[in-house]
Every structure is written in C-alpha cells, then in structure tokens.
PDB file of C-alpha atoms in Angstrom:
ATOM      1  CA  MET A  10     -27.312   2.196 -40.387  1.00  0.00           C
ATOM      2  CA  ILE A  11     -27.609   0.492 -37.551  1.00  0.00           C
ATOM      3  CA  ARG A  12     -23.767  -0.988 -38.554  1.00  0.00           C
ATOM      4  CA  ARG A  13     -22.765   2.149 -38.351  1.00  0.00           C
ATOM      5  CA  LEU A  14     -23.847   3.104 -35.062  1.00  0.00           C
ATOM      6  CA  LEU A  15     -22.496  -0.387 -33.608  1.00  0.00           C
ATOM      7  CA  LEU A  16     -19.256   0.124 -35.093  1.00  0.00           C
ATOM      8  CA  PRO A  17     -18.156   3.098 -32.580  1.00  0.00           C
ATOM      9  CA  LEU A  18     -20.311   2.058 -29.629  1.00  0.00           C
ATOM     10  CA  LEU A  19     -17.707  -1.321 -29.968  1.00  0.00           C
ATOM     11  CA  ALA A  20     -14.520   0.178 -30.311  1.00  0.00           C
ATOM     12  CA  ALA A  21     -14.882   2.203 -27.168  1.00  0.00           C
ATOM     13  CA  LEU A  22     -16.097  -0.737 -25.134  1.00  0.00           C
ATOM     14  CA  LEU A  23     -12.937  -2.243 -26.268  1.00  0.00           C
ATOM     15  CA  PHE A  24     -11.036   0.783 -25.314  1.00  0.00           C
ATOM     16  CA  THR A  25     -12.604   0.987 -22.136  1.00  0.00           C
ATOM     17  CA  GLY A  26     -12.036  -3.219 -21.316  1.00  0.00           C
ATOM     18  CA  ALA A  27      -8.219  -2.477 -22.382  1.00  0.00           C
ATOM     19  CA  ALA A  28      -7.775   0.818 -20.278  1.00  0.00           C
ATOM     20  CA  THR A  29      -9.741  -1.037 -16.816  1.00  0.00           C
ATOM     21  CA  ALA A  30      -6.557  -4.161 -17.838  1.00  0.00           C
ATOM     22  CA  GLN A  31      -4.354  -1.484 -17.615  1.00  0.00           C
ATOM     23  CA  SER A  32      -5.658  -0.075 -14.282  1.00  0.00           C
ATOM     24  CA  ALA A  33      -5.390  -3.258 -12.894  1.00  0.00           C
ATOM     25  CA  HIS A  34      -1.543  -3.716 -13.663  1.00  0.00           C
ATOM     26  CA  ALA A  35      -1.019  -0.330 -11.691  1.00  0.00           C
ATOM     27  CA  ALA A  36       2.415   0.799 -10.512  1.00  0.00           C
ATOM     28  CA  GLY A  37       3.453   0.617  -6.801  1.00  0.00           C
ATOM     29  CA  TYR A  38       6.244   2.208  -4.140  1.00  0.00           C
ATOM     30  CA  ARG A  39       8.258  -0.182  -2.104  1.00  0.00           C
ATOM     31  CA  TYR A  40       8.838   1.799   1.278  1.00  0.00           C
ATOM     32  CA  TRP A  41       8.016   2.271   5.057  1.00  0.00           C
ATOM     33  CA  SER A  42       4.582   3.140   5.534  1.00  0.00           C
ATOM     34  CA  PHE A  43       4.045   5.157   9.223  1.00  0.00           C
ATOM     35  CA  TRP A  44       1.554   4.479  11.178  1.00  0.00           C
ATOM     36  CA  ASP A  45      -0.205   6.132  14.855  1.00  0.00           C
ATOM     37  CA  ARG A  46      -2.002   3.048  16.765  1.00  0.00           C
ATOM     38  CA  ASP A  47      -5.458   4.597  17.714  1.00  0.00           C
ATOM     39  CA  GLY A  48      -7.598   2.286  20.026  1.00  0.00           C
ATOM     40  CA  ALA A  49      -7.866  -0.792  17.906  1.00  0.00           C
ATOM     41  CA  ARG A  50      -6.947  -0.248  15.322  1.00  0.00           C
ATOM     42  CA  TRP A  51      -3.768   1.812  12.843  1.00  0.00           C
ATOM     43  CA  VAL A  52      -4.448   4.469  11.619  1.00  0.00           C
ATOM     44  CA  TYR A  53      -2.197   5.979   8.506  1.00  0.00           C
ATOM     45  CA  ALA A  54       0.371   8.765  10.253  1.00  0.00           C
ATOM     46  CA  THR A  55      -0.562  12.495   8.789  1.00  0.00           C
ATOM     47  CA  GLN A  56       3.336  13.143   9.611  1.00  0.00           C
ATOM     48  CA  GLY A  57       6.345  12.191   8.423  1.00  0.00           C
ATOM     49  CA  PRO A  58       7.994  10.295  11.609  1.00  0.00           C
ATOM     50  CA  ALA A  59      10.955  13.373  11.433  1.00  0.00           C
ATOM     51  CA  THR A  60       8.043  16.037  12.559  1.00  0.00           C
ATOM     52  CA  ALA A  61       5.739  13.649  14.520  1.00  0.00           C
ATOM     53  CA  ARG A  62       6.288  13.823  18.243  1.00  0.00           C
ATOM     54  CA  PRO A  63       4.242  11.497  20.190  1.00  0.00           C
ATOM     55  CA  SER A  64       3.292  11.692  23.831  1.00  0.00           C
ATOM     56  CA  ASP A  65       4.129   8.666  26.606  1.00  0.00           C
ATOM     57  CA  GLY A  66       2.308   6.205  25.897  1.00  0.00           C
ATOM     58  CA  ASP A  67       1.290   6.358  22.330  1.00  0.00           C
ATOM     59  CA  VAL A  68       1.935   3.318  20.504  1.00  0.00           C
ATOM     60  CA  GLN A  69       3.240   3.329  16.683  1.00  0.00           C
ATOM     61  CA  GLY A  70       3.970   1.458  13.876  1.00  0.00           C
ATOM     62  CA  PHE A  71       5.876   0.865  11.092  1.00  0.00           C
ATOM     63  CA  ARG A  72       5.963  -1.622   7.766  1.00  0.00           C
ATOM     64  CA  PHE A  73       7.560  -2.661   4.565  1.00  0.00           C
ATOM     65  CA  ALA A  74       5.400  -3.146   1.297  1.00  0.00           C
ATOM     66  CA  VAL A  75       5.055  -2.262  -2.087  1.00  0.00           C
ATOM     67  CA  SER A  76       1.791  -0.299  -2.282  1.00  0.00           C
ATOM     68  CA  GLU A  77       0.009   2.030  -4.447  1.00  0.00           C
ATOM     69  CA  ASP A  78      -0.660   4.976  -1.688  1.00  0.00           C
ATOM     70  CA  SER A  79      -1.781   5.561   1.384  1.00  0.00           C
ATOM     71  CA  GLN A  80      -4.948   4.040   1.314  1.00  0.00           C
ATOM     72  CA  ASP A  81      -4.374   0.764  -0.240  1.00  0.00           C
ATOM     73  CA  ALA A  82      -0.738   0.399   2.407  1.00  0.00           C
ATOM     74  CA  ASP A  83      -0.481  -2.755   4.560  1.00  0.00           C
ATOM     75  CA  GLN A  84      -1.016  -2.271   7.909  1.00  0.00           C
ATOM     76  CA  PRO A  85       1.969  -3.713  10.333  1.00  0.00           C
ATOM     77  CA  ARG A  86       1.192  -7.048  11.705  1.00  0.00           C
ATOM     78  CA  GLY A  87       1.295  -8.292  15.505  1.00  0.00           C
ATOM     79  CA  THR A  88       0.437  -7.246  18.899  1.00  0.00           C
ATOM     80  CA  ALA A  89       0.211  -3.847  19.787  1.00  0.00           C
ATOM     81  CA  ASP A  90      -0.476  -3.256  22.935  1.00  0.00           C
ATOM     82  CA  PHE A  91       2.360  -0.378  25.280  1.00  0.00           C
ATOM     83  CA  ALA A  92       1.725  -2.301  28.735  1.00  0.00           C
ATOM     84  CA  ALA A  93       3.420  -5.071  26.457  1.00  0.00           C
ATOM     85  CA  ILE A  94       5.824  -3.951  24.385  1.00  0.00           C
ATOM     86  CA  CYS A  95       7.392  -1.509  27.121  1.00  0.00           C
ATOM     87  CA  ALA A  96       6.461  -3.958  30.631  1.00  0.00           C
ATOM     88  CA  ASP A  97      10.366  -4.477  30.663  1.00  0.00           C
ATOM     89  CA  THR A  98      11.400  -0.309  30.093  1.00  0.00           C
ATOM     90  CA  PRO A  99      10.037   1.572  33.260  1.00  0.00           C
ATOM     91  CA  ALA A 100       9.251   4.746  33.645  1.00  0.00           C
ATOM     92  CA  GLN A 101      11.506   7.035  34.300  1.00  0.00           C
ATOM     93  CA  LYS A 102      11.459  10.909  35.259  1.00  0.00           C
ATOM     94  CA  GLY A 103      12.384  13.136  32.917  1.00  0.00           C
ATOM     95  CA  LYS A 104      11.805  10.548  30.082  1.00  0.00           C
ATOM     96  CA  LYS A 105       8.972   9.297  27.878  1.00  0.00           C
ATOM     97  CA  ARG A 106       8.179   6.143  26.633  1.00  0.00           C
ATOM     98  CA  VAL A 107       7.027   5.023  22.982  1.00  0.00           C
ATOM     99  CA  ALA A 108       6.279   1.575  21.769  1.00  0.00           C
ATOM    100  CA  LEU A 109       7.222   0.748  18.292  1.00  0.00           C
ATOM    101  CA  LEU A 110       6.512  -2.417  16.237  1.00  0.00           C
ATOM    102  CA  LEU A 111       8.176  -2.775  13.482  1.00  0.00           C
ATOM    103  CA  ASP A 112       6.752  -4.870  10.554  1.00  0.00           C
ATOM    104  CA  PHE A 113       9.664  -5.373   7.609  1.00  0.00           C
ATOM    105  CA  GLY A 114       7.363  -6.850   5.713  1.00  0.00           C
ATOM    106  CA  THR A 115       7.052 -10.463   3.380  1.00  0.00           C
ATOM    107  CA  PRO A 116       9.462 -12.328   0.751  1.00  0.00           C
ATOM    108  CA  ALA A 117       6.914 -10.639  -2.523  1.00  0.00           C
ATOM    109  CA  ASP A 118       7.465  -6.726  -1.211  1.00  0.00           C
ATOM    110  CA  ALA A 119      11.269  -7.529  -0.533  1.00  0.00           C
ATOM    111  CA  PRO A 120      14.240  -5.886  -2.727  1.00  0.00           C
ATOM    112  CA  SER A 121      15.474  -8.578  -4.909  1.00  0.00           C
ATOM    113  CA  GLY A 122      18.206 -10.789  -3.218  1.00  0.00           C
ATOM    114  CA  GLU A 123      16.817  -9.564   0.265  1.00  0.00           C
ATOM    115  CA  THR A 124      15.245 -10.909   2.922  1.00  0.00           C
ATOM    116  CA  PRO A 125      13.034  -9.670   5.707  1.00  0.00           C
ATOM    117  CA  PRO A 126      13.866  -9.976   9.387  1.00  0.00           C
ATOM    118  CA  PRO A 127      10.972 -11.264  11.932  1.00  0.00           C
ATOM    119  CA  ALA A 128       8.977  -8.130  13.206  1.00  0.00           C
ATOM    120  CA  ARG A 129       9.890  -6.859  16.613  1.00  0.00           C
ATOM    121  CA  THR A 130       8.842  -4.358  19.097  1.00  0.00           C
ATOM    122  CA  ALA A 131      11.080  -2.257  21.320  1.00  0.00           C
ATOM    123  CA  CYS A 132      10.655   0.396  23.938  1.00  0.00           C
ATOM    124  CA  ALA A 133      12.146   4.068  23.355  1.00  0.00           C
ATOM    125  CA  ARG A 134      12.640   6.049  26.471  1.00  0.00           C
ATOM    126  CA  VAL A 135      13.480   9.444  24.990  1.00  0.00           C
ATOM    127  CA  SER A 136      13.400  12.766  26.156  1.00  0.00           C
ATOM    128  CA  PRO A 137       9.343  14.692  26.300  1.00  0.00           C
ATOM    129  CA  ASP A 138      10.334  16.659  22.950  1.00  0.00           C
ATOM    130  CA  ALA A 139      11.723  13.812  20.717  1.00  0.00           C
ATOM    131  CA  THR A 140      10.377  12.717  17.432  1.00  0.00           C
ATOM    132  CA  THR A 141       9.276   9.769  16.630  1.00  0.00           C
ATOM    133  CA  ALA A 142      12.500   9.598  14.527  1.00  0.00           C
ATOM    134  CA  GLU A 143      14.197  10.035  17.386  1.00  0.00           C
ATOM    135  CA  ALA A 144      13.210   7.281  19.394  1.00  0.00           C
ATOM    136  CA  LEU A 145      13.048   4.711  16.215  1.00  0.00           C
ATOM    137  CA  ALA A 146      16.801   5.393  16.086  1.00  0.00           C
ATOM    138  CA  ALA A 147      16.956   5.028  20.064  1.00  0.00           C
ATOM    139  CA  VAL A 148      16.439   1.025  19.574  1.00  0.00           C
ATOM    140  CA  ALA A 149      16.574   0.524  15.441  1.00  0.00           C
ATOM    141  CA  LYS A 150      19.750   1.602  14.377  1.00  0.00           C
ATOM    142  CA  PRO A 151      21.157   2.241  11.781  1.00  0.00           C
ATOM    143  CA  LEU A 152      18.538   4.196   9.721  1.00  0.00           C
ATOM    144  CA  ARG A 153      18.963   5.438   6.411  1.00  0.00           C
ATOM    145  CA  TYR A 154      16.737   8.442   4.639  1.00  0.00           C
ATOM    146  CA  ASP A 155      17.539   9.717   1.348  1.00  0.00           C
ATOM    147  CA  THR A 156      18.056  13.885   0.720  1.00  0.00           C
ATOM    148  CA  ASN A 157      14.437  14.064   1.048  1.00  0.00           C
ATOM    149  CA  ALA A 158      14.035  12.905   4.658  1.00  0.00           C
ATOM    150  CA  LEU A 159      12.190  10.030   3.314  1.00  0.00           C
ATOM    151  CA  LEU A 160      12.932   6.815   5.675  1.00  0.00           C
ATOM    152  CA  CYS A 161      14.301   4.540   3.733  1.00  0.00           C
ATOM    153  CA  ALA A 162      15.443   1.446   6.108  1.00  0.00           C
ATOM    154  CA  ILE A 163      15.280  -0.194   9.953  1.00  0.00           C
ATOM    155  CA  SER A 164      16.953  -1.657  11.237  1.00  0.00           C
ATOM    156  CA  GLY A 165      19.525  -1.544   7.737  1.00  0.00           C
ATOM    157  CA  TYR A 166      16.463  -3.037   6.148  1.00  0.00           C
ATOM    158  CA  PRO A 167      16.461  -2.932   2.976  1.00  0.00           C
ATOM    159  CA  GLU A 168      20.122  -2.695   1.881  1.00  0.00           C
ATOM    160  CA  GLN A 169      19.325  -0.522  -0.751  1.00  0.00           C
ATOM    161  CA  GLY A 170      16.239   1.792  -2.387  1.00  0.00           C
ATOM    162  CA  CYS A 171      14.273   3.824  -1.436  1.00  0.00           C
ATOM    163  CA  GLY A 172      10.796   3.702  -2.638  1.00  0.00           C
ATOM    164  CA  GLU A 173      11.303   2.558  -5.985  1.00  0.00           C
ATOM    165  CA  GLN A 174       8.482   2.221  -8.139  1.00  0.00           C
ATOM    166  CA  VAL A 175       7.313  -1.256  -8.650  1.00  0.00           C
ATOM    167  CA  SER A 176       5.186  -2.999 -11.587  1.00  0.00           C
ATOM    168  CA  ALA A 177       2.603  -4.716 -10.121  1.00  0.00           C
ATOM    169  CA  ASN A 178       1.980  -7.180 -13.344  1.00  0.00           C
ATOM    170  CA  THR A 179       6.231  -8.269 -13.789  1.00  0.00           C
ATOM    171  CA  GLU A 180       8.151  -7.791 -10.137  1.00  0.00           C
ATOM    172  CA  HIS A 181       5.391  -7.978  -7.697  1.00  0.00           C
ATOM    173  CA  LYS A 182       1.842  -8.872  -7.781  1.00  0.00           C
ATOM    174  CA  LYS A 183      -0.881  -8.027  -5.014  1.00  0.00           C
ATOM    175  CA  THR A 184      -3.457 -10.638  -4.909  1.00  0.00           C
ATOM    176  CA  LYS A 185      -5.747  -8.985  -2.513  1.00  0.00           C
ATOM    177  CA  LYS A 186      -7.257  -6.443  -4.548  1.00  0.00           C
ATOM    178  CA  HIS A 187      -6.497  -7.237  -8.353  1.00  0.00           C
ATOM    179  CA  THR A 188      -7.398 -10.224 -10.144  1.00  0.00           C
ATOM    180  CA  ASP A 189      -6.053 -10.479 -13.787  1.00  0.00           C
ATOM    181  CA  ASP A 190      -7.686 -13.589 -15.232  1.00  0.00           C
ATOM    182  CA  GLY A 191      -9.804 -12.909 -18.064  1.00  0.00           C
ATOM    183  CA  PRO A 192     -11.711 -10.259 -19.566  1.00  0.00           C
ATOM    184  CA  SER A 193     -13.612  -7.314 -17.311  1.00  0.00           C
ATOM    185  CA  LEU A 194     -16.725  -7.725 -16.269  1.00  0.00           C
ATOM    186  CA  GLY A 195     -17.627  -4.447 -17.906  1.00  0.00           C
ATOM    187  CA  LEU A 196     -16.232  -5.429 -21.023  1.00  0.00           C
ATOM    188  CA  ILE A 197     -18.330  -8.773 -21.223  1.00  0.00           C
ATOM    189  CA  GLY A 198     -21.167  -6.855 -20.332  1.00  0.00           C
ATOM    190  CA  GLY A 199     -20.510  -4.593 -23.573  1.00  0.00           C
ATOM    191  CA  VAL A 200     -20.202  -7.012 -25.091  1.00  0.00           C
ATOM    192  CA  ALA A 201     -23.128  -8.686 -24.099  1.00  0.00           C
ATOM    193  CA  VAL A 202     -25.013  -5.458 -25.351  1.00  0.00           C
ATOM    194  CA  ILE A 203     -23.717  -5.252 -28.426  1.00  0.00           C
ATOM    195  CA  VAL A 204     -24.888  -8.445 -29.421  1.00  0.00           C
ATOM    196  CA  LEU A 205     -28.137  -7.618 -28.207  1.00  0.00           C
ATOM    197  CA  LEU A 206     -28.207  -5.168 -30.206  1.00  0.00           C
ATOM    198  CA  GLY A 207     -27.401  -6.958 -33.533  1.00  0.00           C
ATOM    199  CA  ALA A 208     -29.718  -9.213 -32.888  1.00  0.00           C
ATOM    200  CA  ALA A 209     -32.851  -6.594 -32.820  1.00  0.00           C
ATOM    201  CA  ALA A 210     -30.814  -5.035 -36.185  1.00  0.00           C
ATOM    202  CA  LEU A 211     -30.588  -8.531 -37.551  1.00  0.00           C
ATOM    203  CA  TRP A 212     -34.736  -9.191 -36.575  1.00  0.00           C
ATOM    204  CA  GLN A 213     -35.913  -5.949 -38.014  1.00  0.00           C
ATOM    205  CA  ALA A 214     -34.301  -6.164 -41.190  1.00  0.00           C
ATOM    206  CA  ARG A 215     -35.823  -9.546 -41.820  1.00  0.00           C
ATOM    207  CA  ARG A 216     -39.488  -8.389 -40.501  1.00  0.00           C
ATOM    208  CA  ARG A 217     -38.342  -4.982 -43.360  1.00  0.00           C
ATOM    209  CA  ALA A 218     -38.064  -8.199 -46.049  1.00  0.00           C
TER     210      ALA A 218
END
C-alpha cells in the first residue's frame, strides 16, 4: 500500500525537477532594448522609439543584449547625465536636445563573428516634435529596421539579424540569474521526503511483524 502511494509521488517530483531544469534553459532574444532615464535610474520604455517623443533635456538609452523579456533586459551602462552628454551641443532656438546613451553590449551578447563597438553617448539636436527614432537617426546612422519597424541595428551594429531567438543553454549563457550545476533544491527536497516516508513505512512493517 505504501509502495503504491510512494511511486506516483516520486514520479511527480522527478517531473517537477525536469521542468525546473528545462526552465533554466529558457530561450532569450537578441535585440536593442530602449530605456528612459528617470532621475538616477533607467526605466524600460513603454513606447517604441518610432512613437516616443522626448522633451528637451531628456536622456534615453539603448542596450544591445540577449534577454528573455523586459524584466530580464540589461540596462545601458555608463554615464547618463544630460549636462555632460550635451555639453558641446549648445541650445538652439526652435530645436530640442536629447541625450542618448548607446551601449552595444558585450561579446557574449554579440552575434557570431561580430564584435560590439565601445559604448558611446551622443547629443541629438532636432525639431521640437521629433521622435526618438529621428533623434537617433541624427547621430547614429546607419540604422536598420525590419518590416515590422523593429529596430535591428544602430550605427550598423549588428550587421545581420534582428530580434532572433537564442537558446540560453547553447549559444548564450546568462550567469546572473541561472546556475545549472547539479539538481534543483526542489528535487533534492522531494527525494528527501521520499526517503523519510520510506523509512517510516519500513519501521511500521517491522513493528507489525
């Protein structure tokens, strides 16, 4: 009787452990993420660069990386101060200035055969109604978009690809969130429960004998 109860429980725990291990190898996407600077922190943009219309004095950032979603996305690195970025671009009547931080990512995030350029900043001086995409085009050509208006490349990087899926357990490995060394704690705990239940069943059987 005890054995019939333990076998389904063990099977369920093994299935849970396998599912947990599989989730650790979830696929990500290689793309340019778009950010707004809010005080001292970066906030993932709620609009795309083609529709966002920054104000004079705004700071916006772009980061090329592999990530699963917006919560997993890597933020732009480097100085994000409007006064510093636009120090050599004086204000002009009838224009607005937008500070941009362009982070081309790390070699681990780069497509095969490509090397990311160093991160840089730029100050775009554009018309008051210009979108972020127009500000970006003023200082970081060539840009590349796909047929769905997804931003694929800034300053020609990367040369190929656009938002392609990347397997986390083959081409790209993120170390900040997942570690794949050994079984999961959930599986270990489940096996421990099975061992304890088995020991209890054996004790009961000997007692009855």
